[in-house]
Each structure stands twice: as C-alpha cells, then as structure tokens.
C-alpha cells in the first residue's frame, strides 16, 4: 500500500513540476548535445537573480523526481562536471544550443553515457555561444 501511495504522490509531483516549468520539460535534447540552463543562483525560487550554465550533456538519468542531466563545461580553463536535477524549481529554462556537439553533426552519438569525455582535453568539451 505504501508503495502505491508513494508512486501516486511522486506522479502528482512530476505532473506539477512539468506544468510549472514547461520551458524545461518540453525541450528535446539528447546525450552529446550542447545545452544552456537558466538557473536561479541566490535568493530562493522566486528570485530574479539567474545564471546561465552551458555544457555538453554527458548523460541522462530518468528516475521520476530524481531525473537529472550530467553536464560538462570548461570555466576559466578548468573542466567542471555537474549533475543537475530536472524537476528542481531552481531551473527556469533549458535551451538547445547545438545538436550533436560532440561529433559536430558528422555522425550519430551511439552511447547512453559519454563518461569517456572526462579523460579528454578540456577544449574538446568547451561550449561557446554561437
């Protein structure tokens, strides 16, 4: 019983999250794409202080409310890996910058996770706005 109740509560929370932030959940992106997230930095959910985070999608995790994206970007020459929760109220928008950023559109990404990019040079995963 508790499992069914927890599942229904989680489904309701996911539906509420999708209705609250359609700019996040309607953006279709895949592993290997370059995306830009608009995220609240300080002051809570209703704050207007936002920051844009760019990165290459290394992987996606689909686990209900725990769904997230692994991003990698280079800031001031240092590579940064982040896991960002998709159902977080701190994320305001996701924008697709470039499809198939890893191979520059020459061939298809055939992996679910691109963790091998962590061993490569930082310049290969640096996302700059076009």
CSV table of N, CA and C in Angstrom, one decimal:
chain,number,residue,atom,x,y,z
A,1,UNK,N,0.8,-1.2,0.0
A,1,UNK,CA,0.0,0.0,0.0
A,1,UNK,C,0.8,1.3,0.0
A,2,UNK,N,1.9,1.3,0.8
A,2,UNK,CA,2.7,2.5,0.9
A,2,UNK,C,3.4,2.7,-0.4
A,3,UNK,N,3.8,1.7,-1.1
A,3,UNK,CA,4.5,1.8,-2.3
A,3,UNK,C,3.5,2.5,-3.4
A,4,UNK,N,2.3,2.0,-3.4
A,4,UNK,CA,1.3,2.6,-4.4
A,4,UNK,C,1.1,4.1,-4.0
A,5,UNK,N,1.0,4.4,-2.8
A,5,UNK,CA,0.7,5.7,-2.3
A,5,UNK,C,1.9,6.6,-2.7
A,6,UNK,N,3.1,6.1,-2.4
A,6,UNK,CA,4.3,6.9,-2.8
A,6,UNK,C,4.4,7.1,-4.3
A,7,UNK,N,4.1,6.1,-5.1
A,7,UNK,CA,4.1,6.3,-6.5
A,7,UNK,C,3.1,7.3,-7.0
A,8,UNK,N,1.9,7.3,-6.4
A,8,UNK,CA,0.9,8.3,-6.9
A,8,UNK,C,1.3,9.7,-6.4
A,9,UNK,N,1.9,9.9,-5.3
A,9,UNK,CA,2.4,11.2,-4.8
A,9,UNK,C,3.5,11.7,-5.7
A,10,UNK,N,4.4,10.7,-6.1
A,10,UNK,CA,5.5,11.1,-7.0
A,10,UNK,C,5.0,11.5,-8.4
A,11,UNK,N,4.0,10.8,-8.9
A,11,UNK,CA,3.5,11.1,-10.2
A,11,UNK,C,2.8,12.5,-10.2
A,12,UNK,N,2.1,12.8,-9.1
A,12,UNK,CA,1.5,14.1,-9.0
A,12,UNK,C,2.5,15.2,-8.9
A,13,UNK,N,3.6,15.0,-8.2
A,13,UNK,CA,4.7,16.0,-8.1
A,13,UNK,C,5.4,16.2,-9.4
A,14,UNK,N,5.5,15.1,-10.2
A,14,UNK,CA,6.1,15.2,-11.5
A,14,UNK,C,5.2,16.0,-12.4
A,15,UNK,N,4.0,15.7,-12.4
A,15,UNK,CA,3.0,16.5,-13.3
A,15,UNK,C,3.0,17.9,-12.9
A,16,UNK,N,3.0,18.2,-11.6
A,16,UNK,CA,3.0,19.6,-11.1
A,16,UNK,C,4.3,20.3,-11.6
A,17,UNK,N,5.4,19.6,-11.5
A,17,UNK,CA,6.7,20.2,-12.0
A,17,UNK,C,6.7,20.5,-13.5
A,18,UNK,N,6.1,19.6,-14.3
A,18,UNK,CA,6.0,19.8,-15.7
A,18,UNK,C,5.1,20.9,-16.1
A,19,UNK,N,4.0,21.1,-15.3
A,19,UNK,CA,3.1,22.2,-15.6
A,19,UNK,C,3.7,23.6,-15.2
A,20,UNK,N,4.5,23.5,-14.1
A,20,UNK,CA,5.1,24.8,-13.6
A,20,UNK,C,6.3,25.3,-14.5
A,21,UNK,N,7.0,24.4,-15.1
A,21,UNK,CA,8.2,24.8,-15.9
A,21,UNK,C,8.1,24.1,-17.3
A,22,UNK,N,7.3,24.6,-18.2
A,22,UNK,CA,7.2,23.9,-19.5
A,22,UNK,C,8.4,24.2,-20.3
A,23,UNK,N,9.2,25.3,-20.1
A,23,UNK,CA,10.4,25.6,-20.9
A,23,UNK,C,11.5,24.6,-20.6
A,24,UNK,N,11.4,23.9,-19.5
A,24,UNK,CA,12.4,22.9,-19.1
A,24,UNK,C,12.1,21.5,-19.7
A,25,UNK,N,10.8,21.1,-19.6
A,25,UNK,CA,10.4,19.7,-19.9
A,25,UNK,C,10.0,19.6,-21.4
A,26,UNK,N,9.8,20.6,-22.1
A,26,UNK,CA,9.4,20.5,-23.5
A,26,UNK,C,10.6,20.6,-24.4
A,27,UNK,N,11.7,20.9,-23.9
A,27,UNK,CA,12.9,21.0,-24.7
A,27,UNK,C,13.5,19.6,-25.0
A,28,UNK,N,13.6,19.2,-26.2
A,28,UNK,CA,14.1,17.8,-26.5
A,28,UNK,C,15.6,17.9,-26.8
A,29,UNK,N,16.3,17.2,-26.0
A,29,UNK,CA,17.8,17.1,-26.1
A,29,UNK,C,18.2,15.7,-25.8
A,30,UNK,N,19.4,15.4,-26.4
A,30,UNK,CA,19.9,14.0,-26.3
A,30,UNK,C,21.3,14.1,-25.7
A,31,UNK,N,21.9,13.0,-25.4
A,31,UNK,CA,23.3,12.9,-25.0
A,31,UNK,C,24.2,13.3,-26.1
A,32,UNK,N,25.1,14.2,-25.8
A,32,UNK,CA,26.0,14.7,-26.8
A,32,UNK,C,25.7,16.1,-27.3
A,33,UNK,N,24.5,16.6,-26.9
A,33,UNK,CA,24.1,18.0,-27.3
A,33,UNK,C,24.7,19.0,-26.4
A,34,UNK,N,24.8,20.2,-26.9
A,34,UNK,CA,25.2,21.4,-26.1
A,34,UNK,C,23.9,22.1,-25.7
A,35,UNK,N,23.8,22.3,-24.4
A,35,UNK,CA,22.6,23.0,-23.9
A,35,UNK,C,23.0,24.1,-22.9
A,36,UNK,N,22.0,25.0,-22.7
A,36,UNK,CA,22.2,26.2,-21.8
A,36,UNK,C,21.0,26.2,-20.8
A,37,UNK,N,21.4,26.1,-19.5
A,37,UNK,CA,20.3,26.2,-18.5
A,37,UNK,C,20.3,27.5,-17.9
A,38,UNK,N,19.1,28.0,-17.7
A,38,UNK,CA,18.9,29.3,-16.9
A,38,UNK,C,18.5,28.8,-15.5
A,39,UNK,N,19.3,29.2,-14.5
A,39,UNK,CA,19.1,28.7,-13.2
A,39,UNK,C,19.1,29.8,-12.1
A,40,UNK,N,18.3,29.7,-11.1
A,40,UNK,CA,18.3,30.7,-10.0
A,40,UNK,C,19.6,30.5,-9.2
A,41,UNK,N,20.3,31.6,-9.0
A,41,UNK,CA,21.6,31.4,-8.2
A,41,UNK,C,21.4,31.7,-6.8
A,42,UNK,N,20.7,32.8,-6.4
A,42,UNK,CA,20.6,33.1,-5.0
A,42,UNK,C,19.3,33.7,-4.7
A,43,UNK,N,18.8,33.7,-3.5
A,43,UNK,CA,17.6,34.3,-3.1
A,43,UNK,C,16.3,33.5,-3.2
A,44,UNK,N,16.5,32.2,-3.5
A,44,UNK,CA,15.3,31.3,-3.5
A,44,UNK,C,14.7,31.2,-4.8
A,45,UNK,N,13.6,30.4,-4.8
A,45,UNK,CA,12.9,30.1,-6.1
A,45,UNK,C,12.3,31.3,-6.8
A,46,UNK,N,11.8,32.2,-6.0
A,46,UNK,CA,11.1,33.4,-6.6
A,46,UNK,C,12.0,34.5,-7.0
A,47,UNK,N,13.3,34.3,-6.8
A,47,UNK,CA,14.3,35.4,-7.1
A,47,UNK,C,14.4,35.6,-8.6
A,48,UNK,N,14.9,36.8,-8.9
A,48,UNK,CA,15.1,37.2,-10.3
A,48,UNK,C,16.6,37.1,-10.7
A,49,UNK,N,17.4,36.7,-9.7
A,49,UNK,CA,18.9,36.6,-10.0
A,49,UNK,C,19.1,35.2,-10.6
A,50,UNK,N,19.4,35.2,-11.9
A,50,UNK,CA,19.6,33.9,-12.6
A,50,UNK,C,21.0,33.9,-13.2
A,51,UNK,N,21.4,32.7,-13.5
A,51,UNK,CA,22.7,32.5,-14.1
A,51,UNK,C,22.5,31.5,-15.2
A,52,UNK,N,23.3,31.6,-16.3
A,52,UNK,CA,23.2,30.7,-17.4
A,52,UNK,C,24.4,29.7,-17.3
A,53,UNK,N,24.1,28.5,-17.4
A,53,UNK,CA,25.1,27.4,-17.3
A,53,UNK,C,25.1,26.7,-18.7
A,54,UNK,N,26.2,26.6,-19.3
A,54,UNK,CA,26.3,25.9,-20.6
A,54,UNK,C,27.1,24.6,-20.4
A,55,UNK,N,26.8,23.7,-21.2
A,55,UNK,CA,27.6,22.4,-21.1
A,55,UNK,C,27.2,21.4,-22.1
A,56,UNK,N,28.0,20.4,-22.2
A,56,UNK,CA,27.7,19.2,-23.0
A,56,UNK,C,27.0,18.2,-22.2
A,57,UNK,N,26.0,17.6,-22.7
A,57,UNK,CA,25.2,16.5,-22.0
A,57,UNK,C,26.0,15.2,-22.0
A,58,UNK,N,26.5,14.8,-20.9
A,58,UNK,CA,27.3,13.5,-20.8
A,58,UNK,C,26.4,12.3,-20.6
A,59,UNK,N,25.2,12.6,-20.0
A,59,UNK,CA,24.3,11.5,-19.7
A,59,UNK,C,23.0,12.0,-19.1
A,60,UNK,N,22.0,11.2,-19.2
A,60,UNK,CA,20.7,11.5,-18.6
A,60,UNK,C,20.3,10.4,-17.6
A,61,UNK,N,19.7,10.7,-16.5
A,61,UNK,CA,19.2,9.8,-15.6
A,61,UNK,C,17.7,10.0,-15.5
A,62,UNK,N,16.9,9.0,-15.8
A,62,UNK,CA,15.4,9.1,-15.7
A,62,UNK,C,14.9,8.2,-14.6
A,63,UNK,N,14.7,8.9,-13.4
A,63,UNK,CA,14.2,8.2,-12.2
A,63,UNK,C,13.2,9.0,-11.5
A,64,UNK,N,12.1,9.3,-12.2
A,64,UNK,CA,11.0,10.0,-11.5
A,64,UNK,C,11.4,11.4,-11.2
A,65,UNK,N,11.2,11.8,-9.9
A,65,UNK,CA,11.6,13.1,-9.4
A,65,UNK,C,13.1,13.3,-9.4
A,66,UNK,N,13.8,12.2,-9.3
A,66,UNK,CA,15.3,12.2,-9.3
A,66,UNK,C,15.9,12.3,-10.7
A,67,UNK,N,15.1,12.6,-11.7
A,67,UNK,CA,15.7,12.7,-13.1
A,67,UNK,C,16.7,13.8,-13.2
A,68,UNK,N,17.7,13.6,-13.9
A,68,UNK,CA,18.8,14.6,-14.0
A,68,UNK,C,19.6,14.5,-15.2
A,69,UNK,N,20.5,15.5,-15.3
A,69,UNK,CA,21.4,15.6,-16.5
A,69,UNK,C,22.8,15.8,-16.0
A,70,UNK,N,23.7,15.0,-16.6
A,70,UNK,CA,25.2,15.2,-16.3
A,70,UNK,C,25.7,16.2,-17.3
A,71,UNK,N,26.2,17.4,-16.9
A,71,UNK,CA,26.8,18.4,-17.8
A,71,UNK,C,28.3,18.5,-17.6
A,72,UNK,N,29.0,18.9,-18.6
A,72,UNK,CA,30.4,19.1,-18.5
A,72,UNK,C,30.7,20.4,-19.3
A,73,UNK,N,31.4,21.3,-18.7
A,73,UNK,CA,31.8,22.6,-19.3
A,73,UNK,C,33.2,23.0,-18.8
A,74,UNK,N,33.8,23.9,-19.5
A,74,UNK,CA,35.1,24.4,-19.1
A,74,UNK,C,34.9,25.9,-18.7
A,75,UNK,N,35.3,26.2,-17.5
A,75,UNK,CA,35.2,27.5,-17.0
A,75,UNK,C,36.6,28.0,-16.6
A,76,UNK,N,37.1,29.0,-17.2
A,76,UNK,CA,38.4,29.6,-16.9
A,76,UNK,C,39.5,28.5,-17.0
A,77,UNK,N,39.3,27.6,-18.0
A,77,UNK,CA,40.3,26.6,-18.3
A,77,UNK,C,40.2,25.3,-17.5
A,78,UNK,N,39.3,25.3,-16.5
A,78,UNK,CA,39.1,24.1,-15.6
A,78,UNK,C,37.8,23.4,-16.0
A,79,UNK,N,37.9,22.1,-16.2
A,79,UNK,CA,36.6,21.4,-16.6
A,79,UNK,C,35.8,21.2,-15.3
A,80,UNK,N,34.5,21.3,-15.5
A,80,UNK,CA,33.5,21.2,-14.4
A,80,UNK,C,32.4,20.2,-14.8
A,81,UNK,N,32.2,19.2,-14.0
A,81,UNK,CA,31.2,18.2,-14.2
A,81,UNK,C,30.1,18.4,-13.1
A,82,UNK,N,28.8,18.5,-13.6
A,82,UNK,CA,27.7,18.7,-12.7
A,82,UNK,C,26.6,17.8,-13.0
A,83,UNK,N,25.8,17.4,-11.9
A,83,UNK,CA,24.6,16.7,-12.1
A,83,UNK,C,23.5,17.7,-11.7
A,84,UNK,N,22.6,17.9,-12.6
A,84,UNK,CA,21.5,18.9,-12.4
A,84,UNK,C,20.2,18.2,-12.4
A,85,UNK,N,19.4,18.4,-11.4
A,85,UNK,CA,18.1,17.8,-11.3
A,85,UNK,C,17.1,18.5,-12.2
A,86,UNK,N,16.4,17.8,-13.0
A,86,UNK,CA,15.5,18.4,-14.0
A,86,UNK,C,14.2,18.9,-13.4
A,87,UNK,N,13.7,18.3,-12.3
A,87,UNK,CA,12.5,18.7,-11.6
A,87,UNK,C,12.7,19.7,-10.5
A,88,UNK,N,13.9,20.3,-10.4
A,88,UNK,CA,14.2,21.3,-9.4
A,88,UNK,C,13.5,22.6,-9.8
A,89,UNK,N,12.9,23.3,-8.8
A,89,UNK,CA,12.3,24.6,-9.1
A,89,UNK,C,13.3,25.7,-9.4
A,90,UNK,N,14.6,25.4,-9.2
A,90,UNK,CA,15.6,26.4,-9.4
A,90,UNK,C,15.9,26.5,-10.9
A,91,UNK,N,15.6,25.6,-11.7
A,91,UNK,CA,15.8,25.6,-13.1
A,91,UNK,C,14.6,26.3,-13.8
A,92,UNK,N,14.9,27.3,-14.6
A,92,UNK,CA,13.8,28.1,-15.2
A,92,UNK,C,13.6,27.8,-16.7
A,93,UNK,N,14.8,27.4,-17.4
A,93,UNK,CA,14.7,27.2,-18.8
A,93,UNK,C,15.8,26.4,-19.3
A,94,UNK,N,15.6,25.6,-20.3
A,94,UNK,CA,16.7,24.9,-21.0
A,94,UNK,C,16.6,25.2,-22.5
A,95,UNK,N,17.8,25.6,-23.0
A,95,UNK,CA,17.8,26.0,-24.4
A,95,UNK,C,18.8,25.1,-25.1
A,96,UNK,N,18.5,24.5,-26.3
A,96,UNK,CA,19.4,23.7,-27.0
A,96,UNK,C,20.2,24.6,-27.9
A,97,UNK,N,21.5,24.5,-27.6
A,97,UNK,CA,22.5,25.4,-28.4
A,97,UNK,C,22.9,24.7,-29.7
A,98,UNK,N,23.3,23.4,-29.6
A,98,UNK,CA,23.8,22.7,-30.8
A,98,UNK,C,23.5,21.2,-30.7
A,99,UNK,N,22.9,20.7,-31.7
A,99,UNK,CA,22.7,19.2,-31.6
A,99,UNK,C,24.0,18.5,-32.0
A,100,UNK,N,24.2,17.4,-31.4
A,100,UNK,CA,25.3,16.5,-31.7
A,100,UNK,C,26.6,17.3,-31.6
A,101,UNK,N,26.8,18.0,-30.5
A,101,UNK,CA,28.0,18.9,-30.3
A,101,UNK,C,29.3,18.1,-30.3
A,102,UNK,N,29.3,16.9,-29.8
A,102,UNK,CA,30.5,16.0,-29.6
A,102,UNK,C,31.1,15.7,-30.9
A,103,UNK,N,30.3,15.3,-31.9
A,103,UNK,CA,30.9,14.9,-33.2
A,103,UNK,C,30.7,16.0,-34.3
A,104,UNK,N,30.2,17.2,-33.9
A,104,UNK,CA,29.9,18.3,-34.7
A,104,UNK,C,29.0,17.9,-35.9
A,105,UNK,N,28.0,17.0,-35.6
A,105,UNK,CA,27.0,16.7,-36.6
A,105,UNK,C,27.5,15.7,-37.6
A,106,UNK,N,28.7,15.2,-37.6
A,106,UNK,CA,29.2,14.4,-38.6
A,106,UNK,C,28.7,12.9,-38.5
A,107,UNK,N,28.5,12.5,-37.3
A,107,UNK,CA,28.0,11.1,-37.1
A,107,UNK,C,27.2,11.1,-35.8
A,108,UNK,N,26.4,10.1,-35.6
A,108,UNK,CA,25.5,9.9,-34.5
A,108,UNK,C,26.2,9.5,-33.2
A,109,UNK,N,25.7,10.0,-32.1
A,109,UNK,CA,26.2,9.5,-30.8
A,109,UNK,C,25.5,8.2,-30.5
A,110,UNK,N,26.3,7.1,-30.3
A,110,UNK,CA,25.8,5.8,-30.1
A,110,UNK,C,26.0,5.3,-28.7
A,111,UNK,N,26.1,6.2,-27.7
A,111,UNK,CA,26.3,5.8,-26.3
A,111,UNK,C,25.3,6.5,-25.5
A,112,UNK,N,24.9,5.8,-24.4
A,112,UNK,CA,24.0,6.4,-23.4
A,112,UNK,C,24.7,7.4,-22.5
A,113,UNK,N,25.9,7.1,-22.2
A,113,UNK,CA,26.7,8.0,-21.3
A,113,UNK,C,28.1,8.2,-22.0
A,114,UNK,N,28.5,9.5,-21.9
A,114,UNK,CA,29.7,9.8,-22.6
A,114,UNK,C,30.8,10.2,-21.5
A,115,UNK,N,31.0,9.3,-20.6
A,115,UNK,CA,31.9,9.5,-19.5
A,115,UNK,C,33.4,9.5,-20.0
A,116,UNK,N,33.6,8.9,-21.1
A,116,UNK,CA,35.0,8.9,-21.7
A,116,UNK,C,35.5,10.3,-22.0
A,117,UNK,N,34.5,11.3,-22.2
A,117,UNK,CA,34.9,12.7,-22.5
A,117,UNK,C,35.6,13.3,-21.3
A,118,UNK,N,35.4,12.8,-20.1
A,118,UNK,CA,36.1,13.3,-18.9
A,118,UNK,C,37.6,13.2,-19.0
A,119,UNK,N,38.1,12.2,-19.7
A,119,UNK,CA,39.5,11.9,-19.9
A,119,UNK,C,40.1,12.8,-21.0
A,120,UNK,N,39.3,13.4,-21.8
A,120,UNK,CA,39.8,14.1,-23.0
A,120,UNK,C,40.3,15.5,-22.6
A,121,UNK,N,40.8,16.2,-23.5
A,121,UNK,CA,41.3,17.6,-23.2
A,121,UNK,C,40.1,18.5,-23.0
A,122,UNK,N,40.2,19.5,-22.1
A,122,UNK,CA,39.1,20.4,-21.8
A,122,UNK,C,38.5,21.2,-22.9
A,123,UNK,N,39.4,21.4,-23.9
A,123,UNK,CA,39.0,22.2,-25.1
A,123,UNK,C,38.0,21.5,-25.9
A,124,UNK,N,37.9,20.2,-25.9
A,124,UNK,CA,37.0,19.4,-26.7
A,124,UNK,C,35.6,19.5,-26.2
A,125,UNK,N,35.4,19.9,-24.9
A,125,UNK,CA,34.0,19.9,-24.4
A,125,UNK,C,33.7,21.4,-24.0
A,126,UNK,N,34.4,22.3,-24.5
A,126,UNK,CA,34.1,23.7,-24.1
A,126,UNK,C,33.0,24.2,-25.0
A,127,UNK,N,31.9,24.7,-24.4
A,127,UNK,CA,30.8,25.2,-25.2
A,127,UNK,C,30.8,26.8,-25.2
A,128,UNK,N,30.8,27.3,-26.4
A,128,UNK,CA,30.8,28.8,-26.5
A,128,UNK,C,29.5,29.1,-27.3
A,129,UNK,N,28.8,30.2,-26.9
A,129,UNK,CA,27.6,30.5,-27.6
A,129,UNK,C,27.9,31.1,-29.0
A,130,UNK,N,27.2,30.6,-29.9
A,130,UNK,CA,27.4,31.0,-31.3
A,130,UNK,C,26.6,32.2,-31.7
